[in-house]
GROMACS .gro file of C-alpha atoms in nm:
model
  266
    1GLU     CA    1   0.000   0.000   0.000
    2SER     CA    2   0.120   0.353  -0.068
    3THR     CA    3   0.022   0.708   0.009
    4GLY     CA    4   0.131   0.935  -0.273
    5ASP     CA    5   0.502   0.877  -0.335
    6TYR     CA    6   0.564   0.730   0.013
    7GLN     CA    7   0.584   0.352   0.051
    8ALA     CA    8   0.408   0.254   0.373
    9ILE     CA    9   0.416  -0.125   0.364
   10ILE     CA   10   0.601  -0.382   0.159
   11SER     CA   11   0.526  -0.752   0.192
   12LEU     CA   12   0.751  -1.033   0.071
   13GLU     CA   13   0.666  -1.401   0.094
   14ALA     CA   14   0.904  -1.691   0.050
   15LYS     CA   15   0.850  -2.061   0.101
   16LEU     CA   16   1.145  -2.253   0.244
   17SER     CA   17   1.194  -2.627   0.223
   18ALA     CA   18   1.374  -2.642   0.560
   19SER     CA   19   1.224  -2.827   0.856
   20ARG     CA   20   1.172  -2.689   1.206
   21ALA     CA   21   1.341  -3.002   1.340
   22MET     CA   22   1.676  -2.926   1.173
   23PRO     CA   23   1.994  -2.918   1.388
   24PHE     CA   24   2.084  -2.588   1.548
   25GLU     CA   25   2.394  -2.534   1.334
   26ASP     CA   26   2.194  -2.585   1.013
   27GLY     CA   27   1.918  -2.349   1.133
   28GLN     CA   28   2.170  -2.082   1.227
   29ALA     CA   29   2.335  -2.110   0.885
   30LEU     CA   30   1.992  -2.082   0.721
   31ALA     CA   31   1.912  -1.769   0.921
   32GLU     CA   32   2.242  -1.613   0.813
   33ARG     CA   33   2.176  -1.699   0.448
   34TRP     CA   34   1.826  -1.553   0.478
   35ASP     CA   35   1.967  -1.224   0.609
   36LYS     CA   36   2.229  -1.217   0.334
   37TRP     CA   37   1.967  -1.284   0.065
   38PHE     CA   38   1.750  -1.001   0.190
   39GLU     CA   39   2.042  -0.757   0.207
   40ASP     CA   40   2.141  -0.854  -0.147
   41TYR     CA   41   1.779  -0.809  -0.256
   42LYS     CA   42   1.772  -0.456  -0.116
   43ALA     CA   43   2.102  -0.371  -0.280
   44ASP     CA   44   2.007  -0.515  -0.622
   45PRO     CA   45   1.928  -0.219  -0.855
   46THR     CA   46   1.708  -0.442  -1.073
   47LYS     CA   47   1.464  -0.502  -0.787
   48ARG     CA   48   1.190  -0.250  -0.717
   49TYR     CA   49   1.272  -0.213  -0.350
   50PRO     CA   50   1.160   0.133  -0.228
   51VAL     CA   51   1.447   0.379  -0.188
   52THR     CA   52   1.284   0.525   0.123
   53MET     CA   53   1.314   0.189   0.300
   54LYS     CA   54   1.670   0.102   0.196
   55GLY     CA   55   1.803   0.131   0.550
   56THR     CA   56   1.488   0.071   0.751
   57GLY     CA   57   1.340  -0.249   0.608
   58VAL     CA   58   1.215  -0.502   0.863
   59VAL     CA   59   1.159  -0.870   0.793
   60LEU     CA   60   0.928  -1.073   1.015
   61ASP     CA   61   0.894  -1.446   0.979
   62SER     CA   62   0.646  -1.676   1.146
   63GLY     CA   63   0.889  -1.743   1.432
   64PHE     CA   64   1.074  -2.015   1.249
   65LEU     CA   65   1.408  -1.833   1.239
   66HIS     CA   66   1.370  -1.638   1.563
   67TYR     CA   67   1.472  -1.940   1.768
   68TYR     CA   68   1.808  -1.963   1.590
   69TYR     CA   69   1.874  -1.590   1.629
   70LEU     CA   70   1.799  -1.615   2.002
   71GLN     CA   71   2.004  -1.929   2.057
   72GLY     CA   72   2.302  -1.787   1.873
   73THR     CA   73   2.294  -1.478   2.090
   74LEU     CA   74   2.252  -1.681   2.409
   75VAL     CA   75   2.547  -1.905   2.326
   76SER     CA   76   2.782  -1.616   2.247
   77GLU     CA   77   2.669  -1.411   2.548
   78CYS     CA   78   2.696  -1.712   2.778
   79TYR     CA   79   3.054  -1.787   2.672
   80SER     CA   80   3.158  -1.422   2.691
   81GLY     CA   81   2.993  -1.390   3.033
   82ILE     CA   82   3.176  -1.696   3.163
   83ALA     CA   83   3.507  -1.569   3.025
   84LEU     CA   84   3.453  -1.226   3.180
   85SER     CA   85   3.354  -1.375   3.516
   86LEU     CA   86   3.657  -1.605   3.518
   87GLY     CA   87   3.882  -1.311   3.438
   88LEU     CA   88   3.736  -1.105   3.722
   89ALA     CA   89   3.763  -1.405   3.957
   90ALA     CA   90   4.130  -1.445   3.865
   91LEU     CA   91   4.188  -1.075   3.935
   92VAL     CA   92   4.014  -1.096   4.273
   93LEU     CA   93   4.216  -1.407   4.362
   94LEU     CA   94   4.537  -1.229   4.267
   95LEU     CA   95   4.444  -0.931   4.485
   96ALA     CA   96   4.342  -1.157   4.775
   97THR     CA   97   4.639  -1.394   4.769
   98GLN     CA   98   4.899  -1.159   4.616
   99ASN     CA   99   5.061  -1.462   4.455
  100ILE     CA  100   5.036  -1.536   4.085
  101ILE     CA  101   5.088  -1.913   4.123
  102ILE     CA  102   4.809  -1.955   4.379
  103ALA     CA  103   4.578  -1.734   4.173
  104LEU     CA  104   4.636  -1.942   3.859
  105ALA     CA  105   4.588  -2.269   4.048
  106ALA     CA  106   4.259  -2.143   4.196
  107THR     CA  107   4.142  -2.018   3.856
  108ALA     CA  108   4.216  -2.357   3.700
  109THR     CA  109   4.010  -2.520   3.977
  110ILE     CA  110   3.717  -2.285   3.917
  111THR     CA  111   3.735  -2.348   3.542
  112PHE     CA  112   3.710  -2.721   3.606
  113ILE     CA  113   3.401  -2.666   3.825
  114VAL     CA  114   3.233  -2.455   3.555
  115ALA     CA  115   3.311  -2.713   3.284
  116SER     CA  116   3.172  -2.995   3.499
  117THR     CA  117   2.854  -2.793   3.564
  118ILE     CA  118   2.796  -2.744   3.192
  119ALA     CA  119   2.848  -3.119   3.142
  120PHE     CA  120   2.601  -3.184   3.425
  121ALA     CA  121   2.339  -2.965   3.255
  122TYR     CA  122   2.395  -3.149   2.926
  123PHE     CA  123   2.356  -3.483   3.104
  124LEU     CA  124   2.019  -3.370   3.241
  125GLY     CA  125   1.909  -3.276   2.890
  126TRP     CA  126   1.881  -2.902   2.953
  127LYS     CA  127   1.869  -2.670   2.656
  128LEU     CA  128   2.060  -2.346   2.668
  129GLY     CA  129   1.806  -2.077   2.747
  130ILE     CA  130   1.796  -1.750   2.935
  131LEU     CA  131   1.780  -1.925   3.274
  132GLU     CA  132   2.072  -2.155   3.198
  133SER     CA  133   2.284  -1.868   3.064
  134VAL     CA  134   2.232  -1.671   3.385
  135VAL     CA  135   2.302  -1.974   3.606
  136PHE     CA  136   2.625  -2.065   3.425
  137VAL     CA  137   2.761  -1.716   3.492
  138MET     CA  138   2.642  -1.711   3.855
  139ILE     CA  139   2.810  -2.041   3.946
  140ILE     CA  140   3.155  -1.883   3.922
  141GLY     CA  141   3.074  -1.674   4.230
  142LEU     CA  142   2.983  -1.992   4.418
  143ALA     CA  143   3.284  -2.187   4.291
  144VAL     CA  144   3.540  -1.927   4.401
  145ASP     CA  145   3.436  -1.929   4.768
  146TYR     CA  146   3.617  -2.236   4.900
  147CYS     CA  147   3.928  -2.189   4.690
  148VAL     CA  148   3.988  -1.838   4.816
  149HIS     CA  149   3.956  -1.948   5.180
  150LEU     CA  150   4.204  -2.231   5.134
  151ALA     CA  151   4.438  -2.012   4.931
  152ASP     CA  152   4.439  -1.749   5.206
  153ALA     CA  153   4.524  -2.015   5.465
  154TYR     CA  154   4.809  -2.139   5.243
  155ARG     CA  155   4.945  -1.786   5.230
  156GLN     CA  156   4.929  -1.745   5.607
  157CYS     CA  157   5.188  -2.018   5.662
  158ASP     CA  158   5.552  -1.909   5.647
  159LYS     CA  159   5.697  -2.258   5.612
  160GLU     CA  160   5.913  -2.326   5.307
  161SER     CA  161   5.786  -2.675   5.227
  162ARG     CA  162   5.476  -2.707   5.009
  163GLU     CA  163   5.362  -3.016   5.199
  164GLU     CA  164   5.377  -2.833   5.532
  165ARG     CA  165   5.183  -2.537   5.395
  166VAL     CA  166   4.914  -2.760   5.243
  167THR     CA  167   4.887  -2.952   5.572
  168PHE     CA  168   4.846  -2.626   5.761
  169MET     CA  169   4.591  -2.504   5.506
  170LEU     CA  170   4.373  -2.813   5.539
  171ARG     CA  171   4.394  -2.823   5.918
  172ARG     CA  172   4.324  -2.454   5.947
  173MET     CA  173   4.034  -2.416   5.701
  174GLY     CA  174   3.929  -2.767   5.599
  175MET     CA  175   3.659  -2.809   5.863
  176SER     CA  176   3.524  -2.459   5.804
  177VAL     CA  177   3.495  -2.528   5.429
  178VAL     CA  178   3.314  -2.858   5.491
  179SER     CA  179   3.077  -2.695   5.739
  180GLY     CA  180   2.996  -2.413   5.496
  181ALA     CA  181   2.932  -2.665   5.218
  182PHE     CA  182   2.687  -2.868   5.426
  183THR     CA  183   2.504  -2.551   5.528
  184THR     CA  184   2.456  -2.450   5.164
  185ILE     CA  185   2.357  -2.803   5.061
  186GLY     CA  186   2.097  -2.818   5.338
  187SER     CA  187   1.945  -2.482   5.247
  188SER     CA  188   1.921  -2.560   4.874
  189PHE     CA  189   1.796  -2.917   4.917
  190PHE     CA  190   1.439  -2.809   4.988
  191LEU     CA  191   1.423  -2.612   4.663
  192LEU     CA  192   1.429  -2.943   4.477
  193PHE     CA  193   1.064  -2.997   4.568
  194THR     CA  194   0.933  -2.666   4.435
  195THR     CA  195   0.697  -2.650   4.138
  196ILE     CA  196   0.857  -2.340   3.982
  197LYS     CA  197   1.106  -2.455   3.720
  198PHE     CA  198   1.351  -2.176   3.795
  199PHE     CA  199   1.391  -2.281   4.161
  200GLU     CA  200   1.416  -2.648   4.069
  201LYS     CA  201   1.695  -2.594   3.817
  202PHE     CA  202   1.868  -2.343   4.039
  203SER     CA  203   1.874  -2.584   4.335
  204GLN     CA  204   2.007  -2.868   4.119
  205THR     CA  205   2.283  -2.644   3.992
  206ILE     CA  206   2.373  -2.519   4.341
  207LEU     CA  207   2.390  -2.873   4.479
  208TRP     CA  208   2.617  -2.984   4.196
  209VAL     CA  209   2.842  -2.678   4.220
  210ILE     CA  210   2.880  -2.703   4.597
  211CYS     CA  211   2.960  -3.075   4.584
  212MET     CA  212   3.212  -3.023   4.303
  213SER     CA  213   3.361  -2.718   4.476
  214LEU     CA  214   3.407  -2.916   4.796
  215PHE     CA  215   3.571  -3.205   4.614
  216THR     CA  216   3.796  -3.000   4.388
  217SER     CA  217   3.904  -2.753   4.656
  218LEU     CA  218   3.995  -3.019   4.912
  219CYS     CA  219   4.138  -3.273   4.665
  220PHE     CA  220   4.236  -3.121   4.331
  221PHE     CA  221   4.334  -2.773   4.452
  222SER     CA  222   4.524  -2.909   4.753
  223ALA     CA  223   4.708  -3.164   4.540
  224LEU     CA  224   4.790  -2.895   4.283
  225LEU     CA  225   4.939  -2.669   4.551
  226ALA     CA  226   5.135  -2.961   4.697
  227LEU     CA  227   5.276  -3.026   4.349
  228VAL     CA  228   5.342  -2.680   4.204
  229GLY     CA  229   5.248  -2.441   4.485
  230PRO     CA  230   5.483  -2.156   4.576
  231SER     CA  231   5.757  -2.207   4.832
  232GLY     CA  232   5.868  -1.909   5.035
  233THR     CA  233   5.813  -1.590   4.838
  234THR     CA  234   5.801  -1.754   4.494
  235GLY     CA  235   5.538  -1.594   4.277
  236ASP     CA  236   5.457  -1.318   4.525
  237VAL     CA  237   5.307  -0.996   4.393
  238PRO     CA  238   5.337  -0.742   4.679
  239ILE     CA  239   5.025  -0.543   4.591
  240SER     CA  240   4.958  -0.430   4.949
  241ALA     CA  241   5.317  -0.305   4.980
  242TRP     CA  242   5.280  -0.107   4.656
  243VAL     CA  243   4.955   0.047   4.775
  244HIS     CA  244   5.103   0.127   5.118
  245LYS     CA  245   5.404   0.293   4.961
  246LEU     CA  246   5.182   0.487   4.720
  247VAL     CA  247   4.961   0.614   5.002
  248TYR     CA  248   5.212   0.668   5.283
  249GLY     CA  249   5.534   0.712   5.085
  250GLU     CA  250   5.720   0.439   5.274
  251PRO     CA  251   5.743   0.062   5.243
  252LYS     CA  252   5.513  -0.150   5.455
  253LYS     CA  253   5.671  -0.341   5.742
  254ALA     CA  254   5.636  -0.716   5.710
  255GLY     CA  255   5.413  -0.867   5.975
  256ALA     CA  256   5.466  -1.199   6.147
  257LYS     CA  257   5.268  -1.499   6.030
  258ASP     CA  258   5.112  -1.758   6.255
  259CYS     CA  259   5.176  -2.102   6.107
  260GLU     CA  260   5.068  -2.323   6.392
  261ALA     CA  261   4.871  -2.602   6.232
  262GLY     CA  262   4.580  -2.574   6.470
  263PRO     CA  263   4.210  -2.599   6.398
  264GLY     CA  264   4.041  -2.316   6.213
  265PRO     CA  265   3.760  -2.100   6.335
  266GLU     CA  266   3.428  -2.270   6.400
   0.00000   0.00000   0.00000
């Protein structure tokens, strides 16, 4: 329909032989080819596409291709969100521990937890949607908790031997980490029986993340520190000393460390 020389509406209809049950990769490629065909159609001087709509044309399908647009965006945003969260977690761990080796070991542990959670969701048959994308980014905050407590305890010991520092770390913070894990597991267990899908999936994810975090922090992370953990001042990044010198104009005095392998706080 037109009003004078102004084109108000243009309608194009095309029948595709593709099936709605096609694999995601094929559907995404079809959506990209559809966009390219339409852009080429607008740019083709032999077609009678209105000049006034050259840059403002809108194509609406019956919803067939919308799913592939949405899923493509969710996948890319989910991966970028996980990468950004892991990068921020690594930065926080570096600031907290002030040791590059411990920060890298903790980041590797968190990455393993995230990968296992994605595999767990795939095993349950979950499709990547808005809820799953949000949950996969949120789990990094849960996964970092136990590692940072153990890493801090490792740093508090001034012994030279890795084995002695790991022993002190586990004796100092091991029981506290286990107690915190059981508290979180108990609080999220009751969400399994809710009827709202969001709470059900969220509780399943929390239970898996907490169990994996407990296992990897006490076993994998501890073994990794016992194998390649820093001895003495190896890998230290004296961030607090730099900040103290920047603020007060003088180096910070080193404080004594308590490395008695006693029980941690209740």
